[in-house]
Amino acid sequence: MDRPSLAELDRAHVWHPFTQADEWEEDDPLVVERAEGRWLFDTRGRKYLDACSSLWVSVHGHRHPTVDAAVRAQLDRVAHTTLLGLASGPSVQLAAALCARTGFDRVFYSDSGSTAVEIALKMAFQWHAQRGDTGRTRFAALAEAYHGDTIGAVSVGGIGLFHAVYGPLLMDVLRLPCPNGPDDGEAAVAVQRIEAAGDTLAAVIVEPLVQGAAGMRMHGREFLEPVLTAARRVGALTILDEVAVGVGRLGTFLATEQLDHEPDFVCLGKGLTNGYLPLAATLTRGRIYDGFRGDHGRTFFHGHTFTGNALACAAATACLEVFEAESTLDNVQARSTQMGSILREVSALESVASVRQKGMMAAIDLTDTQPRAGHRFCLAMRSRGVLMRPLGNTLVLMPPLSITDEELLFLGTQLVGALSG
Ligand code: PMP
């Protein structure tokens, strides 16, 4: 008897994330075998440009020699040791490098964007409580927010399709309006709601400048800064979830660098290890850390088994080094401009309703609003050698930050071809 193929075994045993089983089984799965730079190769030997950075994680490209070497070298020392009661070289080096790069003082490690957010929420609540501010029991979050899939992160999330079913399980969160485009009075309403909530608020959490999973909804400083300033005025802490926009995506290492606001927490994940290993970081200030000193009972009783994994930290430190060695942020500037011209060309096409872009994050809304139009378009792009993943009927362009001008030209040509077809 023939051995079952990988595709058959996948259908039989893998439960895919954010995927409807009936829809998944309609198509033949593409099985990735290997990768090189910005390109993925499937088990049939076909080659695809990774235009979604393997779901927004690949910063310098796959199999980057510096990151590969750092992981291999660490593997020859030790793969993992716990941070509960022990220190480890890779976790120390990465924390020091992240603090030097961002101006934060402390790094708390975990292994996904969701956990980085949970940690910030719990730290904010406990910090207030330990100062005697026990009435600060609520969080404020933006409409259409996405902060991850654990229950705390879902509570602050606001995407009906993903989150409504869990309603009975969630915390009561103060919802703030958020524009998609220039501020149209949303900031004033949000500020007023924050002021009304006053000293019941533990923290305000936002995805700064781009609400990724909501469909790449984009807002500007003129909306965000008054909201964050109001949070601070009422004594609430500010949490900037940079899981999607951080690590260079918007042209600065942190998106926060583009704001006149110094947040209490920044959450990083995704691109931190160049997508090699699951690692997330909650960055915070010395004054927050100091609020947990004292009696044993004031400890932050939180930590995951793989917190500060040595291989992941080694990959992340190497990833930071490559930012310097390859002047990655300069490439982001140049490629963002090039993406801008592609989007101008695309926006003139009949199949396109609107486009938007910040740095190397861009969205194309299709005029076709039939169910799964975005998915069908991405299948057409796949046959043209480009891998993308849509958000509903919005196409997402999130190529690796190291993409070359030729590769971006290829992406643009295929995009215009498929959208014109
Ligand atoms: N926050 C934001 C802004 C995100 O985009 C995501 C993931 N798309 C998360 C949190 C959750 O990250 P993870 O999937 O690693 O849990």
CSV table of C-alpha atoms and ligand atoms in Angstrom, one decimal:
chain,number,residue,atom,x,y,z
A,1,MET,CA,0.0,0.0,0.0
A,2,ASP,CA,1.2,3.5,-0.8
A,3,ARG,CA,2.3,5.7,2.1
A,4,PRO,CA,-0.2,8.6,2.5
A,5,SER,CA,1.1,11.9,1.1
A,6,LEU,CA,1.8,14.9,3.4
A,7,ALA,CA,-1.3,16.6,2.0
A,8,GLU,CA,-3.4,13.5,3.0
A,9,LEU,CA,-1.9,13.3,6.5
A,10,ASP,CA,-2.5,17.1,6.9
A,11,ARG,CA,-6.2,16.7,6.0
A,12,ALA,CA,-6.4,13.8,8.4
A,13,HIS,CA,-4.6,15.2,11.4
A,14,VAL,CA,-3.8,19.0,11.4
A,15,TRP,CA,-6.2,21.6,12.8
A,16,HIS,CA,-5.2,24.8,11.0
A,17,PRO,CA,-5.4,28.1,12.8
A,18,PHE,CA,-8.1,30.7,11.8
A,19,THR,CA,-9.2,28.2,9.1
A,20,GLN,CA,-12.6,26.7,8.4
A,21,ALA,CA,-12.1,23.0,7.9
A,22,ASP,CA,-14.7,22.7,5.0
A,23,GLU,CA,-13.0,25.5,3.1
A,24,TRP,CA,-9.5,24.2,3.8
A,25,GLU,CA,-10.4,20.8,2.3
A,26,GLU,CA,-11.7,22.4,-0.9
A,27,ASP,CA,-8.2,23.2,-2.1
A,28,ASP,CA,-5.0,21.2,-2.5
A,29,PRO,CA,-2.7,22.4,0.3
A,30,LEU,CA,0.6,23.9,-0.6
A,31,VAL,CA,3.2,22.0,1.4
A,32,VAL,CA,6.3,24.1,2.1
A,33,GLU,CA,9.6,22.2,1.9
A,34,ARG,CA,12.3,24.8,2.3
A,35,ALA,CA,13.1,28.5,1.9
A,36,GLU,CA,15.9,30.8,0.8
A,37,GLY,CA,15.8,34.5,1.5
A,38,ARG,CA,12.4,35.9,0.5
A,39,TRP,CA,11.4,32.7,-1.4
A,40,LEU,CA,9.6,29.5,-0.3
A,41,PHE,CA,9.8,26.2,-2.2
A,42,ASP,CA,7.0,23.6,-2.1
A,43,THR,CA,7.2,19.9,-2.2
A,44,ARG,CA,6.7,20.0,-6.0
A,45,GLY,CA,9.7,22.2,-6.4
A,46,ARG,CA,7.7,25.4,-7.2
A,47,LYS,CA,9.0,28.7,-6.0
A,48,TYR,CA,7.0,31.5,-4.4
A,49,LEU,CA,7.8,35.0,-3.1
A,50,ASP,CA,6.9,35.2,0.6
A,51,ALA,CA,4.8,38.4,0.3
A,52,CYS,CA,3.3,38.0,3.8
A,53,SER,CA,6.6,37.4,5.5
A,54,SER,CA,5.3,34.0,6.7
A,55,LEU,CA,2.5,35.9,8.6
A,56,TRP,CA,4.5,39.0,9.3
A,57,VAL,CA,7.5,37.4,11.0
A,58,SER,CA,10.3,37.2,8.4
A,59,VAL,CA,12.3,40.4,8.7
A,60,HIS,CA,15.7,39.6,7.1
A,61,GLY,CA,14.5,36.7,5.1
A,62,HIS,CA,14.6,32.9,5.6
A,63,ARG,CA,17.8,31.1,6.3
A,64,HIS,CA,19.7,34.2,7.0
A,65,PRO,CA,23.4,33.2,7.5
A,66,THR,CA,23.9,35.3,10.6
A,67,VAL,CA,20.8,34.1,12.3
A,68,ASP,CA,21.4,30.5,11.2
A,69,ALA,CA,24.9,30.6,12.6
A,70,ALA,CA,23.8,32.1,15.9
A,71,VAL,CA,21.2,29.4,16.4
A,72,ARG,CA,23.7,26.7,15.5
A,73,ALA,CA,26.3,28.1,17.8
A,74,GLN,CA,23.8,28.2,20.7
A,75,LEU,CA,22.7,24.7,19.9
A,76,ASP,CA,26.2,23.5,20.6
A,77,ARG,CA,26.0,25.1,24.1
A,78,VAL,CA,22.5,24.5,25.3
A,79,ALA,CA,19.0,24.7,23.7
A,80,HIS,CA,17.0,25.7,26.7
A,81,THR,CA,17.3,26.4,30.4
A,82,THR,CA,14.7,28.0,32.7
A,83,LEU,CA,14.7,31.6,33.8
A,84,LEU,CA,12.8,30.6,36.9
A,85,GLY,CA,15.7,30.9,39.4
A,86,LEU,CA,18.5,30.9,36.8
A,87,ALA,CA,20.0,33.4,34.4
A,88,SER,CA,21.3,32.5,30.9
A,89,GLY,CA,23.7,34.3,28.6
A,90,PRO,CA,21.4,34.6,25.6
A,91,SER,CA,18.5,36.1,27.6
A,92,VAL,CA,20.8,38.6,29.3
A,93,GLN,CA,22.4,39.7,26.0
A,94,LEU,CA,19.1,40.1,24.3
A,95,ALA,CA,17.5,42.1,27.1
A,96,ALA,CA,20.5,44.4,27.3
A,97,ALA,CA,20.5,44.9,23.5
A,98,LEU,CA,16.7,45.5,23.4
A,99,CYS,CA,17.0,48.0,26.2
A,100,ALA,CA,19.9,49.8,24.6
A,101,ARG,CA,18.0,50.0,21.3
A,102,THR,CA,14.6,51.1,22.7
A,103,GLY,CA,15.3,53.1,25.9
A,104,PHE,CA,13.2,50.7,28.0
A,105,ASP,CA,14.7,49.3,31.2
A,106,ARG,CA,13.3,45.7,31.7
A,107,VAL,CA,12.3,42.8,29.4
A,108,PHE,CA,9.9,40.1,30.4
A,109,TYR,CA,10.0,37.2,27.9
A,110,SER,CA,7.3,34.9,26.7
A,111,ASP,CA,6.5,33.0,23.6
A,112,SER,CA,3.7,34.7,21.6
A,113,GLY,CA,2.2,38.1,21.0
A,114,SER,CA,-0.8,37.1,23.0
A,115,THR,CA,1.2,36.3,26.0
A,116,ALA,CA,3.2,39.5,25.7
A,117,VAL,CA,-0.1,41.3,25.9
A,118,GLU,CA,-1.5,39.2,28.8
A,119,ILE,CA,1.7,40.0,30.7
A,120,ALA,CA,1.4,43.8,30.2
A,121,LEU,CA,-2.3,43.7,31.2
A,122,LYS,CA,-1.5,41.7,34.4
A,123,MET,CA,1.5,43.8,35.3
A,124,ALA,CA,-0.4,47.0,34.8
A,125,PHE,CA,-3.3,45.8,37.1
A,126,GLN,CA,-1.0,44.4,39.8
A,127,TRP,CA,1.3,47.5,39.7
A,128,HIS,CA,-1.7,49.8,40.6
A,129,ALA,CA,-3.1,47.3,43.1
A,130,GLN,CA,0.3,47.2,44.9
A,131,ARG,CA,0.3,51.0,45.2
A,132,GLY,CA,-3.1,50.7,47.0
A,133,ASP,CA,-5.0,51.7,43.8
A,134,THR,CA,-7.3,48.7,43.9
A,135,GLY,CA,-10.2,50.4,42.1
A,136,ARG,CA,-8.3,50.3,38.8
A,137,THR,CA,-9.9,47.2,37.5
A,138,ARG,CA,-10.7,48.0,33.8
A,139,PHE,CA,-8.8,48.3,30.6
A,140,ALA,CA,-9.7,50.6,27.7
A,141,ALA,CA,-9.1,49.3,24.1
A,142,LEU,CA,-9.8,50.5,20.6
A,143,ALA,CA,-12.7,49.4,18.4
A,144,GLU,CA,-11.6,46.7,16.0
A,145,ALA,CA,-8.5,45.9,18.1
A,146,TYR,CA,-6.6,42.6,17.8
A,147,HIS,CA,-4.2,41.7,20.6
A,148,GLY,CA,-4.1,37.9,20.4
A,149,ASP,CA,-6.2,34.8,21.2
A,150,THR,CA,-5.8,34.1,24.9
A,151,ILE,CA,-8.8,35.2,27.0
A,152,GLY,CA,-7.3,38.4,28.3
A,153,ALA,CA,-6.1,39.4,24.9
A,154,VAL,CA,-9.5,38.5,23.4
A,155,SER,CA,-11.2,40.7,26.1
A,156,VAL,CA,-9.3,43.7,24.9
A,157,GLY,CA,-9.8,42.7,21.3
A,158,GLY,CA,-12.8,44.0,19.4
A,159,ILE,CA,-13.2,42.0,16.2
A,160,GLY,CA,-16.8,40.7,16.2
A,161,LEU,CA,-16.1,37.8,13.8
A,162,PHE,CA,-13.3,36.4,16.0
A,163,HIS,CA,-14.3,37.5,19.4
A,164,ALA,CA,-18.1,37.7,19.8
A,165,VAL,CA,-18.6,34.0,20.6
A,166,TYR,CA,-16.4,34.3,23.7
A,167,GLY,CA,-18.5,37.2,25.1
A,168,PRO,CA,-19.6,35.5,28.2
A,169,LEU,CA,-16.0,34.7,29.2
A,170,LEU,CA,-14.5,38.1,28.8
A,171,MET,CA,-13.6,41.1,31.0
A,172,ASP,CA,-15.7,44.2,30.7
A,173,VAL,CA,-13.5,46.6,28.6
A,174,LEU,CA,-14.1,50.3,27.9
A,175,ARG,CA,-14.2,50.5,24.1
A,176,LEU,CA,-12.8,53.6,22.4
A,177,PRO,CA,-13.6,54.6,18.8
A,178,CYS,CA,-10.7,54.5,16.3
A,179,PRO,CA,-10.7,56.0,12.8
A,180,ASN,CA,-9.5,54.2,9.6
A,181,GLY,CA,-7.9,57.3,8.1
A,182,PRO,CA,-7.7,60.8,9.4
A,183,ASP,CA,-9.2,61.6,12.8
A,184,ASP,CA,-12.9,62.5,12.3
A,185,GLY,CA,-13.8,63.3,15.9
A,186,GLU,CA,-12.9,59.8,17.3
A,187,ALA,CA,-10.1,61.2,19.4
A,188,ALA,CA,-12.4,63.6,21.2
A,189,VAL,CA,-14.9,60.9,22.0
A,190,ALA,CA,-12.1,58.5,23.1
A,191,VAL,CA,-10.6,61.2,25.4
A,192,GLN,CA,-14.0,62.0,26.9
A,193,ARG,CA,-14.6,58.3,27.6
A,194,ILE,CA,-11.2,57.9,29.2
A,195,GLU,CA,-11.8,61.0,31.4
A,196,ALA,CA,-15.2,59.7,32.4
A,197,ALA,CA,-13.7,56.3,33.4
A,198,GLY,CA,-10.9,58.2,35.3
A,199,ASP,CA,-9.4,56.2,38.2
A,200,THR,CA,-11.2,53.0,37.3
A,201,LEU,CA,-8.8,52.5,34.5
A,202,ALA,CA,-5.7,50.3,34.9
A,203,ALA,CA,-4.4,50.8,31.4
A,204,VAL,CA,-5.2,51.8,27.8
A,205,ILE,CA,-4.0,49.4,25.2
A,206,VAL,CA,-3.5,50.2,21.5
A,207,GLU,CA,-2.0,48.9,18.3
A,208,PRO,CA,-0.2,52.0,17.3
A,209,LEU,CA,-0.7,53.5,13.8
A,210,VAL,CA,-1.9,50.3,12.1
A,211,GLN,CA,-4.6,47.9,13.4
A,212,GLY,CA,-3.3,44.9,11.5
A,213,ALA,CA,-5.7,42.0,11.8
A,214,ALA,CA,-8.7,44.4,11.6
A,215,GLY,CA,-7.8,44.8,7.9
A,216,MET,CA,-4.8,47.1,8.1
A,217,ARG,CA,-6.9,50.0,9.4
A,218,MET,CA,-4.6,53.0,9.7
A,219,HIS,CA,-4.7,56.1,11.9
A,220,GLY,CA,-2.3,58.9,12.6
A,221,ARG,CA,-0.6,60.7,15.5
A,222,GLU,CA,-3.4,63.3,15.6
A,223,PHE,CA,-5.7,60.5,16.8
A,224,LEU,CA,-3.3,58.5,19.0
A,225,GLU,CA,-1.4,61.2,21.0
A,226,PRO,CA,-4.5,62.8,22.6
A,227,VAL,CA,-5.8,59.4,23.6
A,228,LEU,CA,-2.5,58.3,25.2
A,229,THR,CA,-2.1,61.7,26.9
A,230,ALA,CA,-5.6,61.4,28.3
A,231,ALA,CA,-4.7,58.0,29.6
A,232,ARG,CA,-1.7,59.4,31.4
A,233,ARG,CA,-3.7,62.3,32.8
A,234,VAL,CA,-6.1,60.0,34.5
A,235,GLY,CA,-3.3,57.9,35.9
A,236,ALA,CA,-3.8,54.9,33.6
A,237,LEU,CA,-0.8,53.1,32.2
A,238,THR,CA,-0.2,52.9,28.4
A,239,ILE,CA,0.4,49.6,26.6
A,240,LEU,CA,1.5,49.8,23.0
A,241,ASP,CA,1.1,46.4,21.2
A,242,GLU,CA,3.8,46.5,18.6
A,243,VAL,CA,3.6,42.8,17.8
A,244,ALA,CA,2.7,43.6,14.2
A,245,VAL,CA,4.1,47.1,13.7
A,246,GLY,CA,7.4,46.8,15.7
A,247,VAL,CA,10.8,45.5,14.7
A,248,GLY,CA,11.2,47.9,11.8
A,249,ARG,CA,8.0,47.4,9.9
A,250,LEU,CA,7.0,51.1,9.9
A,251,GLY,CA,10.5,52.4,9.2
A,252,THR,CA,11.6,52.9,12.8
A,253,PHE,CA,12.6,50.0,15.1
A,254,LEU,CA,9.6,50.7,17.3
A,255,ALA,CA,6.5,52.5,15.9
A,256,THR,CA,6.4,54.3,19.2
A,257,GLU,CA,9.5,56.3,18.1
A,258,GLN,CA,7.2,58.1,15.7
A,259,LEU,CA,5.0,59.3,18.6
A,260,ASP,CA,5.4,62.0,21.1
A,261,HIS,CA,4.6,59.6,23.9
A,262,GLU,CA,6.7,57.3,26.1
A,263,PRO,CA,4.6,54.3,26.9
A,264,ASP,CA,4.8,52.2,30.0
A,265,PHE,CA,4.8,49.0,28.1
A,266,VAL,CA,5.6,47.9,24.5
A,267,CYS,CA,4.8,44.3,23.4
A,268,LEU,CA,7.0,42.7,20.7
A,269,GLY,CA,6.7,39.3,19.1
A,270,LYS,CA,6.6,38.1,15.5
A,271,GLY,CA,9.7,39.5,13.8
A,272,LEU,CA,11.8,39.5,17.0
A,273,THR,CA,13.6,36.3,16.1
A,274,ASN,CA,13.3,36.9,12.3
A,275,GLY,CA,10.5,34.3,12.6
A,276,TYR,CA,12.8,31.5,13.5
A,277,LEU,CA,11.5,30.6,17.0
A,278,PRO,CA,8.6,31.6,19.1
A,279,LEU,CA,9.7,34.5,21.3
A,280,ALA,CA,7.9,37.6,22.6
A,281,ALA,CA,9.0,40.4,24.9
A,282,THR,CA,7.1,42.8,27.1
A,283,LEU,CA,9.3,45.9,27.6
A,284,THR,CA,8.7,48.1,30.5
A,285,ARG,CA,10.2,50.9,32.7
A,286,GLY,CA,12.2,50.7,35.9
A,287,ARG,CA,9.4,52.4,37.9
A,288,ILE,CA,7.0,49.5,37.0
A,289,TYR,CA,9.6,46.9,37.9
A,290,ASP,CA,10.2,48.7,41.2
A,291,GLY,CA,6.5,48.5,42.1
A,292,PHE,CA,6.9,44.7,42.4
A,293,ARG,CA,9.8,44.9,45.0
A,294,GLY,CA,9.3,44.1,48.7
A,295,ASP,CA,7.3,41.2,50.3
A,296,HIS,CA,7.2,37.9,48.6
A,297,GLY,CA,3.5,38.4,47.9
A,298,ARG,CA,4.3,41.4,45.6
A,299,THR,CA,6.1,39.1,43.1
A,300,PHE,CA,4.8,38.9,39.6
A,301,PHE,CA,3.6,35.3,39.7
A,302,HIS,CA,3.7,34.7,36.0
A,303,GLY,CA,6.1,32.8,33.7
A,304,HIS,CA,5.9,30.3,30.9
A,305,THR,CA,7.9,27.1,30.7
A,306,PHE,CA,9.8,28.4,27.7
A,307,THR,CA,10.3,31.9,28.9
A,308,GLY,CA,13.6,33.3,27.6
A,309,ASN,CA,14.4,30.1,25.5
A,310,ALA,CA,18.2,30.2,24.7
A,311,LEU,CA,17.9,29.4,21.0
A,312,ALA,CA,15.2,32.0,20.5
A,313,CYS,CA,17.1,34.7,22.4
A,314,ALA,CA,20.2,33.9,20.3
A,315,ALA,CA,18.2,34.2,17.1
A,316,ALA,CA,16.7,37.5,18.3
A,317,THR,CA,20.1,39.0,19.2
A,318,ALA,CA,21.5,38.0,15.8
A,319,CYS,CA,18.4,39.5,14.2
A,320,LEU,CA,19.1,42.9,15.9
A,321,GLU,CA,22.8,42.7,14.7
A,322,VAL,CA,21.6,42.3,11.1
A,323,PHE,CA,19.6,45.5,11.4
A,324,GLU,CA,22.9,47.3,11.9
A,325,ALA,CA,25.0,45.2,9.5
A,326,GLU,CA,22.6,45.5,6.6
A,327,SER,CA,21.1,49.0,7.4
A,328,THR,CA,17.7,47.3,7.2
A,329,LEU,CA,15.8,50.5,8.1
A,330,ASP,CA,17.3,52.3,5.1
A,331,ASN,CA,16.0,49.5,2.9
A,332,VAL,CA,12.6,49.9,4.6
A,333,GLN,CA,12.6,53.6,3.5
A,334,ALA,CA,13.5,52.8,0.0
A,335,ARG,CA,11.2,49.8,-0.4
A,336,SER,CA,8.3,51.8,1.2
A,337,THR,CA,8.6,54.4,-1.5
A,338,GLN,CA,8.7,51.7,-4.1
A,339,MET,CA,5.6,50.1,-2.6
A,340,GLY,CA,3.9,53.5,-2.7
A,341,SER,CA,4.4,53.7,-6.5
A,342,ILE,CA,3.0,50.1,-6.9
A,343,LEU,CA,0.0,51.1,-4.9
A,344,ARG,CA,-0.6,54.2,-7.0
A,345,GLU,CA,-0.7,52.0,-10.1
A,346,VAL,CA,-2.9,49.5,-8.4
A,347,SER,CA,-5.4,52.1,-7.1
A,348,ALA,CA,-6.3,53.1,-10.7
A,349,LEU,CA,-7.6,49.6,-11.5
A,350,GLU,CA,-11.3,48.8,-11.6
A,351,SER,CA,-11.0,45.8,-9.3
A,352,VAL,CA,-9.5,48.0,-6.5
A,353,ALA,CA,-11.7,50.0,-4.1
A,354,SER,CA,-9.0,51.7,-2.0
A,355,VAL,CA,-5.4,51.3,-0.9
A,356,ARG,CA,-3.4,52.4,2.1
A,357,GLN,CA,0.1,52.1,3.4
A,358,LYS,CA,2.4,52.9,6.3
A,359,GLY,CA,6.1,51.8,5.9
A,360,MET,CA,6.1,48.3,4.7
A,361,MET,CA,2.5,47.5,5.7
A,362,ALA,CA,0.0,48.0,2.9
A,363,ALA,CA,-3.6,47.0,2.1
A,364,ILE,CA,-5.6,46.8,-1.0
A,365,ASP,CA,-9.4,46.6,-0.6
A,366,LEU,CA,-11.1,44.8,-3.5
A,367,THR,CA,-14.3,46.1,-5.1
A,368,ASP,CA,-15.5,42.4,-5.2
A,369,THR,CA,-17.3,42.0,-1.9
A,370,GLN,CA,-18.4,38.4,-2.5
A,371,PRO,CA,-17.4,35.9,0.2
A,372,ARG,CA,-13.8,34.7,-0.2
A,373,ALA,CA,-13.0,37.1,-3.0
A,374,GLY,CA,-9.7,37.8,-1.2
A,375,HIS,CA,-8.9,34.1,-0.9
A,376,ARG,CA,-9.6,33.5,-4.6
A,377,PHE,CA,-7.4,36.4,-5.5
A,378,CYS,CA,-4.6,35.0,-3.4
A,379,LEU,CA,-4.9,31.6,-5.1
A,380,ALA,CA,-4.5,33.5,-8.4
A,381,MET,CA,-1.4,35.1,-7.0
A,382,ARG,CA,-0.1,31.7,-5.9
A,383,SER,CA,-0.2,30.5,-9.5
A,384,ARG,CA,1.9,33.6,-10.4
A,385,GLY,CA,4.5,32.6,-7.8
A,386,VAL,CA,3.5,34.9,-4.9
A,387,LEU,CA,2.2,33.9,-1.5
A,388,MET,CA,-0.2,36.3,0.2
A,389,ARG,CA,-2.8,35.9,2.9
A,390,PRO,CA,-5.9,38.2,2.8
A,391,LEU,CA,-7.9,39.7,5.6
A,392,GLY,CA,-11.5,39.2,4.3
A,393,ASN,CA,-11.5,41.0,1.0
A,394,THR,CA,-8.5,43.1,1.8
A,395,LEU,CA,-5.2,42.1,0.3
A,396,VAL,CA,-2.2,42.5,2.6
A,397,LEU,CA,1.3,43.4,1.4
A,398,MET,CA,3.8,42.7,4.2
A,399,PRO,CA,7.0,41.5,2.4
A,400,PRO,CA,10.2,40.8,4.4
A,401,LEU,CA,12.0,44.1,5.2
A,402,SER,CA,15.0,42.8,3.3
A,403,ILE,CA,13.1,42.5,0.0
A,404,THR,CA,15.1,43.7,-3.0
A,405,ASP,CA,13.9,46.2,-5.6
A,406,GLU,CA,13.8,43.5,-8.2
A,407,GLU,CA,11.7,41.2,-6.0
A,408,LEU,CA,9.3,44.1,-5.2
A,409,LEU,CA,9.1,44.8,-8.9
A,410,PHE,CA,8.2,41.2,-9.5
A,411,LEU,CA,5.5,41.4,-6.8
A,412,GLY,CA,4.1,44.6,-8.3
A,413,THR,CA,4.0,43.2,-11.8
A,414,GLN,CA,2.2,40.0,-10.6
A,415,LEU,CA,-0.2,42.1,-8.5
A,416,VAL,CA,-1.1,44.4,-11.4
A,417,GLY,CA,-1.5,41.4,-13.7
A,418,ALA,CA,-3.8,39.5,-11.4
A,419,LEU,CA,-5.9,42.6,-10.5
A,420,SER,CA,-6.3,43.5,-14.1
A,421,GLY,CA,-7.3,39.9,-15.1
B,1,PMP,N1,-1.0,41.7,18.8
B,1,PMP,C1,-1.0,42.0,17.5
B,1,PMP,C2,-1.1,43.5,17.1
B,1,PMP,C3,-1.0,41.0,16.5
B,1,PMP,O1,-1.0,41.4,15.2
B,1,PMP,C4,-0.9,39.7,16.9
B,1,PMP,C5,-0.8,38.6,15.9
B,1,PMP,N2,-1.3,38.8,14.6
B,1,PMP,C6,-0.9,39.4,18.2
B,1,PMP,C7,-1.0,40.4,19.2
B,1,PMP,C8,-0.9,38.0,18.7
B,1,PMP,O2,0.3,37.4,18.5
B,1,PMP,P1,0.5,35.8,18.5
B,1,PMP,O3,-0.3,35.3,17.3
B,1,PMP,O4,2.0,35.6,18.4
B,1,PMP,O5,-0.1,35.3,19.8
